[in-house]
């Protein structure tokens, strides 16, 4: 007790020292102290007392000190929640730091502090970081999603939104992390993957190794739900034949159609194949399981070589790989047979690896190679590792049952082993022989006799019990020896193990029934011994046997059947692999290794009977085209990140062949997706007789006869966009932080939390600069049977949702009878959120009505299609937004503009030169043309020949900056935005508009 | 993913713990100790252990157990591979991955672990990136640091992290531009008593030490690439070029790295460079045995065989060995029952021989199995498979580098 007190004193004093050092003004002292604190944490000692002293240093300039403080914070924040809140505002500030490393590490620490109070702050920080320009920060955001989810599962819906957004990210850095978040938060939302599927496949090669593993396992699950089975099923049609009705006949006719693999399915297989050559064993294994679960049977063989290669890796890797090979080799012997020698056991292998190799060798054994396998087994039996030798004997037994030709050879070999000096070997042989003999006892009475002779020398209880059972079971084959063995047993009954005693009782009973003349007294004697045994199992058994076989006055009913009960022919045991039904688990998973379901294991679904819609994976064609042009335009060299889209491991301005190969792959994937969508469209047109109205505002842009309203540049009073509702928040904070001393400071810190929009100088203006009056046709009156509909982008912020674009619909009834109940029934396009207008109850002939609805286009120009219904009929219609309508104007100062532009260099910038005819220069002020075409805000400019416009994308909030520099005969047009596709589309549109005369 | 990591030494002390999520009490390691006790030898500890609430995945390396705690489903290889990377990183940073080195550099270890995983998911595992984030300790730097108070932590995000070439840092400069490649081949063969080959295969690796300025783009081609049966590459190698042209085209990482490992088809006969005549027998009567081993060269293609070591795992009953070696010296460890005969260079004229008697435990039955022999050797300037590097070209930079290729063959049997 004294020493303990002493110890406490020491630690107390040490902590005092450290506290002093931490509070000193000298940086080096502080650093030294922090290093010692981290040392304490590493050893698992409690250093939580120092929390107040440490947390003061959180804003220190020294980067190493700061990092160590972060380490400390993350470790103890959970225990000291109130104090931890003190540090939050520092991270808040750091989240806006120009250095991406600092932004990222701030987010990392903020999200690692497991304090429930800051959940809303974390949520905001994640949302913001998800649209950060730096992919590294976005990656950190993806990690933070999981942390927040584990802290507060209620945030799921919001987090899914962020995941959805990040899934669209094209950076290879982000891909792995966001898929990880997806797997953790919402693995069942397979619909989020559809549109990113092809992108993920193409990026896979360039994603870092750990991300590859996660993506591949997710895609395996995805593919199992989306594609039909490539495995031809034999025999299923026979089963059906009996029940077949007309309907099913049709169905089976469909099934027998030659199987054609979905091109997307092929894409996945093709893009994962090179990864079999990865140096990372986990990647190789995950590709192997993907092929095992998804590839047509004849293609699976390519994984064999790579798996065998993994066997040269570390011991632990071998263990896992061998387990998976064991499962595979049960189903597909042929796969690994050529590599059988790789599974030969070495004397230096660990025991569990030896047993696994043995397992595989047994699985691989067949008539052709059994002699080599047995020869190999013979050396194993002599091994010094007795457990392994015993396992070998079992393996021999399994070979013997599987391959009937060698049963006799094996039996003889095993009988020879009975004279082995080692007990475990003998015991195991006896047990195996017993199992083998059960299959054909009549031919082997000599072996039973031999075993009975050996009985005296065998001491292992299991073996003795086995021999007793054998003799009892086949006592009719050895009528002379059996009673003698029983006699010996009666002598030694006392000293036997329980299991042997039980078998002795059984033997006695069986002999009593077959040969009661010789054994009646012996049996009585043994039953008496058993009656007074210490073990209750034996007493029970004895009592039961006595009642059964010894005829008594009362219960004679059962004893009539005693013979049939005890000497019933017993089915031979089936010797089978422990890996028999392991394939119910996905290969390569923890659950497979443990052979039981681990927490969080995601079931691999069966193939769907019918292929689900393929079109869900189509990404709009416009995007694809613009992407390809982008790829060709880029002259920025390898660093701008285009190369990662090229699906190959480029990343350098290397030789021309490299370039061409990447281009080839690009065009390859393009053409495949093109052809997909082509066939898809055809299919749709065949399938659906309903009319389809496609409006293409792109083309009609040229025909705009714009009526210009006086430009309405309005400087709205600055309205703080407070993302964190403080009114909601502060009372909660007060109630939670009970410590009265702390709460004011905490509160003041929390006040600093109100996250302003990404940059405080940029404001979204509420009203648009200019509203063009052009309307588009949604439904022609002829196709609509009297109902005509037109739509128009009102350029007003949508009242339903910030991410939506408001669209005004005008319905007019050109028919001659009243239309009733006009409404939107089903939204056919996935991924777009549509806020419907409230149904119009009735529309008189010659009348028209205007309603507004909101559509979230997700910042793409893909048409939003839905079904417009009247009471009587439904029409398929779609609204296609022009790229200019996806924007919301923002106002900012010229300085802010150039600052933001500076951040959006490189691949985020696209520019073009326009040749302007003299008339086009004079016809209209340039900025009018621009605002007519796109919903952008005008940035006041100091120079006459430079026009700047700013806007943000409605859905993602990404900035779009347009700059036009007029020169004498032309203009230089620059578009900067993070969304490169939108940028290039906008550029093209502007180019067309500006170069036109009128 | 990976929840916590415990480092445990052979004596069963937990000398480091790190948690990436909530803290898990170290009592969870009791399950590990239980398994360790059952396994008797460290090698036999099962890599995956199930406990009521967690799963423990461990590796044993350099006399340290790396025990990671997992809570949910994760591919076990993912964790195992990562743990090995951690061990390699320690090796890389501190010269060796031992308990002492880790304890001495506990702060750097902690900083490393913090960078390598975020929330249990690997963040930066590339040595080049980590070295830019956290400088490896050197005597000079620790002195400078203690005087000036500057830190080991990098101030900017490594460029590699963001570029598509994550394995190489920007702005590398050398005065001597050099690139060395070591072709190291290993024969892995099992021979039976009479000396016929049961199983033989050649595995090779190409280790590179590249010290080149700027962003060089290298192309390495072989005289006979058809020999290579199965290959795996460092991520820097462009797989498409390999598939179409059978050349290695890559932007190398800076410093030492393993460019590729390969396997030479076992079907073509492997030339075993030495032969062994061995006779180990135990007498039925009396507690003794005789041992006689002779080694001779065979198919060495005119090169000398070096570093020959013969290792024999004796049966448990062998108490001691009384032997004489004509060349080199031998040791016998009566505890582990391992006989090591270090021959050194193989003499062509006078074949090395080890001869003598073994004393056995009296009364014990004679071992039924003859012990197996393991032979390690090395041949310089020879790749046993016949693989030859044709040429190395560099694009993208102007200077002329110094290039070198070395061939080594090793044998394990």
mmCIF file of C-alpha atoms in Angstrom, chain A residues 113-307:
data_model
loop_
_atom_site.group_PDB
_atom_site.id
_atom_site.type_symbol
_atom_site.label_atom_id
_atom_site.label_comp_id
_atom_site.label_asym_id
_atom_site.label_seq_id
_atom_site.Cartn_x
_atom_site.Cartn_y
_atom_site.Cartn_z
ATOM 1 C CA UNK A 113 -13.442 14.899 -31.110
ATOM 2 C CA UNK A 114 -16.272 12.710 -30.021
ATOM 3 C CA UNK A 115 -18.361 15.317 -28.247
ATOM 4 C CA UNK A 116 -22.056 15.155 -29.072
ATOM 5 C CA UNK A 117 -22.607 18.889 -28.593
ATOM 6 C CA UNK A 118 -20.609 19.788 -31.658
ATOM 7 C CA UNK A 119 -22.521 17.554 -34.033
ATOM 8 C CA UNK A 120 -24.146 20.497 -35.842
ATOM 9 C CA UNK A 121 -20.791 22.193 -36.211
ATOM 10 C CA UNK A 122 -19.250 19.052 -37.599
ATOM 11 C CA UNK A 123 -22.119 18.690 -40.011
ATOM 12 C CA UNK A 124 -21.574 22.176 -41.345
ATOM 13 C CA UNK A 125 -17.845 21.750 -41.557
ATOM 14 C CA UNK A 126 -18.275 18.532 -43.504
ATOM 15 C CA UNK A 127 -20.742 20.095 -45.897
ATOM 16 C CA UNK A 128 -18.376 22.938 -46.517
ATOM 17 C CA UNK A 129 -15.320 20.779 -46.891
ATOM 18 C CA UNK A 130 -17.165 18.542 -49.325
ATOM 19 C CA UNK A 131 -17.122 21.361 -51.827
ATOM 20 C CA UNK A 132 -13.612 22.488 -51.024
ATOM 21 C CA UNK A 133 -11.341 23.019 -53.984
ATOM 22 C CA UNK A 134 -8.623 20.811 -52.620
ATOM 23 C CA UNK A 135 -9.300 17.123 -53.187
ATOM 24 C CA UNK A 136 -7.281 16.395 -50.072
ATOM 25 C CA UNK A 137 -9.731 18.337 -47.954
ATOM 26 C CA UNK A 138 -12.645 16.604 -49.675
ATOM 27 C CA UNK A 139 -11.042 13.289 -48.860
ATOM 28 C CA UNK A 140 -10.847 14.324 -45.228
ATOM 29 C CA UNK A 141 -14.504 15.276 -45.410
ATOM 30 C CA UNK A 142 -15.333 11.779 -46.628
ATOM 31 C CA UNK A 143 -13.550 10.352 -43.608
ATOM 32 C CA UNK A 144 -15.347 12.766 -41.322
ATOM 33 C CA UNK A 145 -18.690 11.475 -42.576
ATOM 34 C CA UNK A 146 -18.067 8.124 -40.966
ATOM 35 C CA UNK A 147 -16.903 9.703 -37.744
ATOM 36 C CA UNK A 148 -19.986 11.848 -37.482
ATOM 37 C CA UNK A 149 -22.192 8.914 -38.322
ATOM 38 C CA UNK A 150 -20.730 6.827 -35.538
ATOM 39 C CA UNK A 151 -21.229 9.750 -33.164
ATOM 40 C CA UNK A 152 -24.793 10.566 -34.135
ATOM 41 C CA UNK A 153 -26.676 8.216 -36.410
ATOM 42 C CA UNK A 154 -29.569 10.670 -36.657
ATOM 43 C CA UNK A 155 -27.576 12.725 -39.114
ATOM 44 C CA UNK A 156 -27.816 9.928 -41.639
ATOM 45 C CA UNK A 157 -30.017 11.730 -44.143
ATOM 46 C CA UNK A 158 -27.826 14.787 -44.277
ATOM 47 C CA UNK A 159 -24.725 12.680 -44.526
ATOM 48 C CA UNK A 160 -26.176 10.721 -47.408
ATOM 49 C CA UNK A 161 -26.581 13.985 -49.255
ATOM 50 C CA UNK A 162 -22.906 14.731 -48.762
ATOM 51 C CA UNK A 163 -21.973 11.229 -49.814
ATOM 52 C CA UNK A 164 -24.064 11.594 -52.916
ATOM 53 C CA UNK A 165 -22.222 14.734 -53.766
ATOM 54 C CA UNK A 166 -18.791 13.325 -53.088
ATOM 55 C CA UNK A 167 -19.550 10.223 -55.097
ATOM 56 C CA UNK A 168 -19.707 12.466 -58.113
ATOM 57 C CA UNK A 169 -16.219 13.693 -57.394
ATOM 58 C CA UNK A 170 -13.794 12.876 -60.132
ATOM 59 C CA UNK A 171 -10.646 12.966 -58.033
ATOM 60 C CA UNK A 172 -8.946 9.642 -57.475
ATOM 61 C CA UNK A 173 -8.042 10.780 -53.995
ATOM 62 C CA UNK A 174 -11.630 11.069 -52.893
ATOM 63 C CA UNK A 175 -13.073 7.963 -54.546
ATOM 64 C CA UNK A 176 -11.821 5.378 -52.072
ATOM 65 C CA UNK A 177 -12.722 7.340 -48.982
ATOM 66 C CA UNK A 178 -16.211 8.236 -50.077
ATOM 67 C CA UNK A 179 -17.002 4.661 -51.024
ATOM 68 C CA UNK A 180 -15.819 3.675 -47.577
ATOM 69 C CA UNK A 181 -18.225 6.214 -46.104
ATOM 70 C CA UNK A 182 -20.960 4.882 -48.346
ATOM 71 C CA UNK A 183 -20.345 1.345 -47.128
ATOM 72 C CA UNK A 184 -20.483 2.472 -43.547
ATOM 73 C CA UNK A 185 -23.429 4.842 -43.654
ATOM 74 C CA UNK A 186 -25.794 3.679 -46.338
ATOM 75 C CA UNK A 187 -24.692 0.456 -48.027
ATOM 76 C CA UNK A 188 -28.256 -0.228 -49.091
ATOM 77 C CA UNK A 189 -28.581 2.942 -51.146
ATOM 78 C CA UNK A 190 -27.387 1.214 -54.256
ATOM 79 C CA UNK A 191 -29.197 3.802 -56.360
ATOM 80 C CA UNK A 192 -26.500 6.345 -55.534
ATOM 81 C CA UNK A 193 -23.943 4.237 -57.317
ATOM 82 C CA UNK A 194 -25.692 3.842 -60.663
ATOM 83 C CA UNK A 195 -24.562 7.037 -62.246
ATOM 84 C CA UNK A 196 -21.077 6.810 -60.844
ATOM 85 C CA UNK A 197 -20.555 3.181 -61.691
ATOM 86 C CA UNK A 198 -18.700 3.652 -64.948
ATOM 87 C CA UNK A 199 -16.623 6.454 -63.575
ATOM 88 C CA UNK A 200 -15.550 4.325 -60.619
ATOM 89 C CA UNK A 201 -14.605 1.468 -62.921
ATOM 90 C CA UNK A 202 -12.508 3.742 -65.067
ATOM 91 C CA UNK A 203 -10.839 5.484 -62.155
ATOM 92 C CA UNK A 204 -10.113 2.282 -60.284
ATOM 93 C CA UNK A 205 -6.645 1.787 -61.694
ATOM 94 C CA UNK A 206 -5.463 5.145 -60.385
ATOM 95 C CA UNK A 207 -7.077 5.095 -56.970
ATOM 96 C CA UNK A 208 -4.701 4.413 -54.093
ATOM 97 C CA UNK A 209 -4.429 0.787 -53.065
ATOM 98 C CA UNK A 210 -6.601 0.911 -49.974
ATOM 99 C CA UNK A 211 -9.362 2.649 -51.835
ATOM 100 C CA UNK A 212 -9.176 -0.016 -54.519
ATOM 101 C CA UNK A 213 -9.958 -2.715 -52.005
ATOM 102 C CA UNK A 214 -13.007 -0.917 -50.715
ATOM 103 C CA UNK A 215 -14.311 0.036 -54.139
ATOM 104 C CA UNK A 216 -13.878 -3.453 -55.521
ATOM 105 C CA UNK A 217 -15.785 -5.069 -52.704
ATOM 106 C CA UNK A 218 -18.566 -2.519 -53.044
ATOM 107 C CA UNK A 219 -18.739 -3.037 -56.800
ATOM 108 C CA UNK A 220 -18.934 -6.783 -56.259
ATOM 109 C CA UNK A 221 -22.072 -6.321 -54.231
ATOM 110 C CA UNK A 222 -23.410 -3.821 -56.722
ATOM 111 C CA UNK A 223 -22.844 -6.109 -59.676
ATOM 112 C CA UNK A 224 -24.622 -8.956 -57.943
ATOM 113 C CA UNK A 225 -27.788 -6.890 -57.784
ATOM 114 C CA UNK A 226 -27.609 -5.299 -61.206
ATOM 115 C CA UNK A 227 -26.464 -7.905 -63.678
ATOM 116 C CA UNK A 228 -27.840 -11.285 -64.550
ATOM 117 C CA UNK A 229 -25.862 -14.378 -63.827
ATOM 118 C CA UNK A 230 -23.134 -15.275 -66.300
ATOM 119 C CA UNK A 231 -23.172 -18.852 -65.052
ATOM 120 C CA UNK A 232 -25.218 -21.147 -67.207
ATOM 121 C CA UNK A 233 -27.512 -23.151 -65.060
ATOM 122 C CA UNK A 234 -27.768 -26.766 -65.979
ATOM 123 C CA UNK A 235 -30.627 -28.864 -64.785
ATOM 124 C CA UNK A 236 -32.916 -26.095 -63.733
ATOM 125 C CA UNK A 237 -34.987 -26.535 -66.869
ATOM 126 C CA UNK A 238 -35.490 -30.220 -66.110
ATOM 127 C CA UNK A 239 -36.858 -29.414 -62.732
ATOM 128 C CA UNK A 240 -39.226 -26.981 -64.187
ATOM 129 C CA UNK A 241 -40.528 -29.278 -66.888
ATOM 130 C CA UNK A 242 -42.963 -30.933 -64.578
ATOM 131 C CA UNK A 243 -44.652 -27.837 -63.350
ATOM 132 C CA UNK A 244 -44.393 -25.944 -66.547
ATOM 133 C CA UNK A 245 -47.397 -23.940 -67.475
ATOM 134 C CA UNK A 246 -47.786 -21.776 -70.527
ATOM 135 C CA UNK A 247 -46.534 -18.743 -68.783
ATOM 136 C CA UNK A 248 -43.445 -20.386 -67.521
ATOM 137 C CA UNK A 249 -42.721 -21.840 -70.889
ATOM 138 C CA UNK A 250 -42.398 -18.384 -72.231
ATOM 139 C CA UNK A 251 -40.169 -17.436 -69.403
ATOM 140 C CA UNK A 252 -37.875 -20.367 -69.836
ATOM 141 C CA UNK A 253 -37.706 -19.687 -73.523
ATOM 142 C CA UNK A 254 -36.425 -16.300 -72.608
ATOM 143 C CA UNK A 255 -33.899 -17.772 -70.276
ATOM 144 C CA UNK A 256 -32.505 -20.130 -72.821
ATOM 145 C CA UNK A 257 -31.697 -17.233 -75.043
ATOM 146 C CA UNK A 258 -27.927 -17.015 -75.430
ATOM 147 C CA UNK A 259 -26.459 -15.096 -72.569
ATOM 148 C CA UNK A 260 -24.998 -11.762 -73.476
ATOM 149 C CA UNK A 261 -23.023 -9.971 -70.834
ATOM 150 C CA UNK A 262 -24.003 -6.476 -69.959
ATOM 151 C CA UNK A 263 -21.229 -4.183 -71.254
ATOM 152 C CA UNK A 264 -21.006 -2.642 -67.807
ATOM 153 C CA UNK A 265 -20.429 -6.033 -66.285
ATOM 154 C CA UNK A 266 -17.655 -6.577 -68.787
ATOM 155 C CA UNK A 267 -16.246 -3.147 -68.000
ATOM 156 C CA UNK A 268 -15.910 -4.061 -64.350
ATOM 157 C CA UNK A 269 -14.130 -7.306 -65.099
ATOM 158 C CA UNK A 270 -11.847 -5.628 -67.582
ATOM 159 C CA UNK A 271 -10.903 -2.731 -65.369
ATOM 160 C CA UNK A 272 -10.105 -4.873 -62.348
ATOM 161 C CA UNK A 273 -8.017 -7.460 -64.147
ATOM 162 C CA UNK A 274 -4.720 -5.509 -64.208
ATOM 163 C CA UNK A 275 -4.975 -5.100 -60.446
ATOM 164 C CA UNK A 276 -4.202 -8.780 -60.073
ATOM 165 C CA UNK A 277 -0.622 -7.633 -60.594
ATOM 166 C CA UNK A 278 -0.741 -5.262 -57.652
ATOM 167 C CA UNK A 279 1.922 -5.526 -54.977
ATOM 168 C CA UNK A 280 -0.764 -5.112 -52.348
ATOM 169 C CA UNK A 281 -2.011 -8.529 -51.326
ATOM 170 C CA UNK A 282 -5.352 -7.161 -50.195
ATOM 171 C CA UNK A 283 -5.997 -5.731 -53.659
ATOM 172 C CA UNK A 284 -5.123 -9.006 -55.345
ATOM 173 C CA UNK A 285 -7.395 -10.891 -52.998
ATOM 174 C CA UNK A 286 -10.286 -8.533 -53.577
ATOM 175 C CA UNK A 287 -9.936 -8.824 -57.350
ATOM 176 C CA UNK A 288 -9.798 -12.577 -56.954
ATOM 177 C CA UNK A 289 -13.036 -12.644 -54.992
ATOM 178 C CA UNK A 290 -14.628 -10.327 -57.539
ATOM 179 C CA UNK A 291 -13.786 -12.741 -60.322
ATOM 180 C CA UNK A 292 -14.917 -15.676 -58.236
ATOM 181 C CA UNK A 293 -18.282 -14.100 -57.535
ATOM 182 C CA UNK A 294 -18.898 -12.312 -60.836
ATOM 183 C CA UNK A 295 -16.946 -13.705 -63.741
ATOM 184 C CA UNK A 296 -18.181 -16.412 -66.087
ATOM 185 C CA UNK A 297 -16.848 -19.771 -64.993
ATOM 186 C CA UNK A 298 -14.273 -20.107 -67.707
ATOM 187 C CA UNK A 299 -12.670 -16.766 -66.831
ATOM 188 C CA UNK A 300 -12.142 -17.409 -63.161
ATOM 189 C CA UNK A 301 -8.944 -19.330 -63.818
ATOM 190 C CA UNK A 302 -6.896 -16.211 -64.379
ATOM 191 C CA UNK A 303 -6.871 -15.494 -60.667
ATOM 192 C CA UNK A 304 -5.161 -18.757 -59.795
ATOM 193 C CA UNK A 305 -1.643 -17.687 -60.594
ATOM 194 C CA UNK A 306 -1.932 -14.488 -58.630
ATOM 195 C CA UNK A 307 -3.318 -16.237 -55.594
#
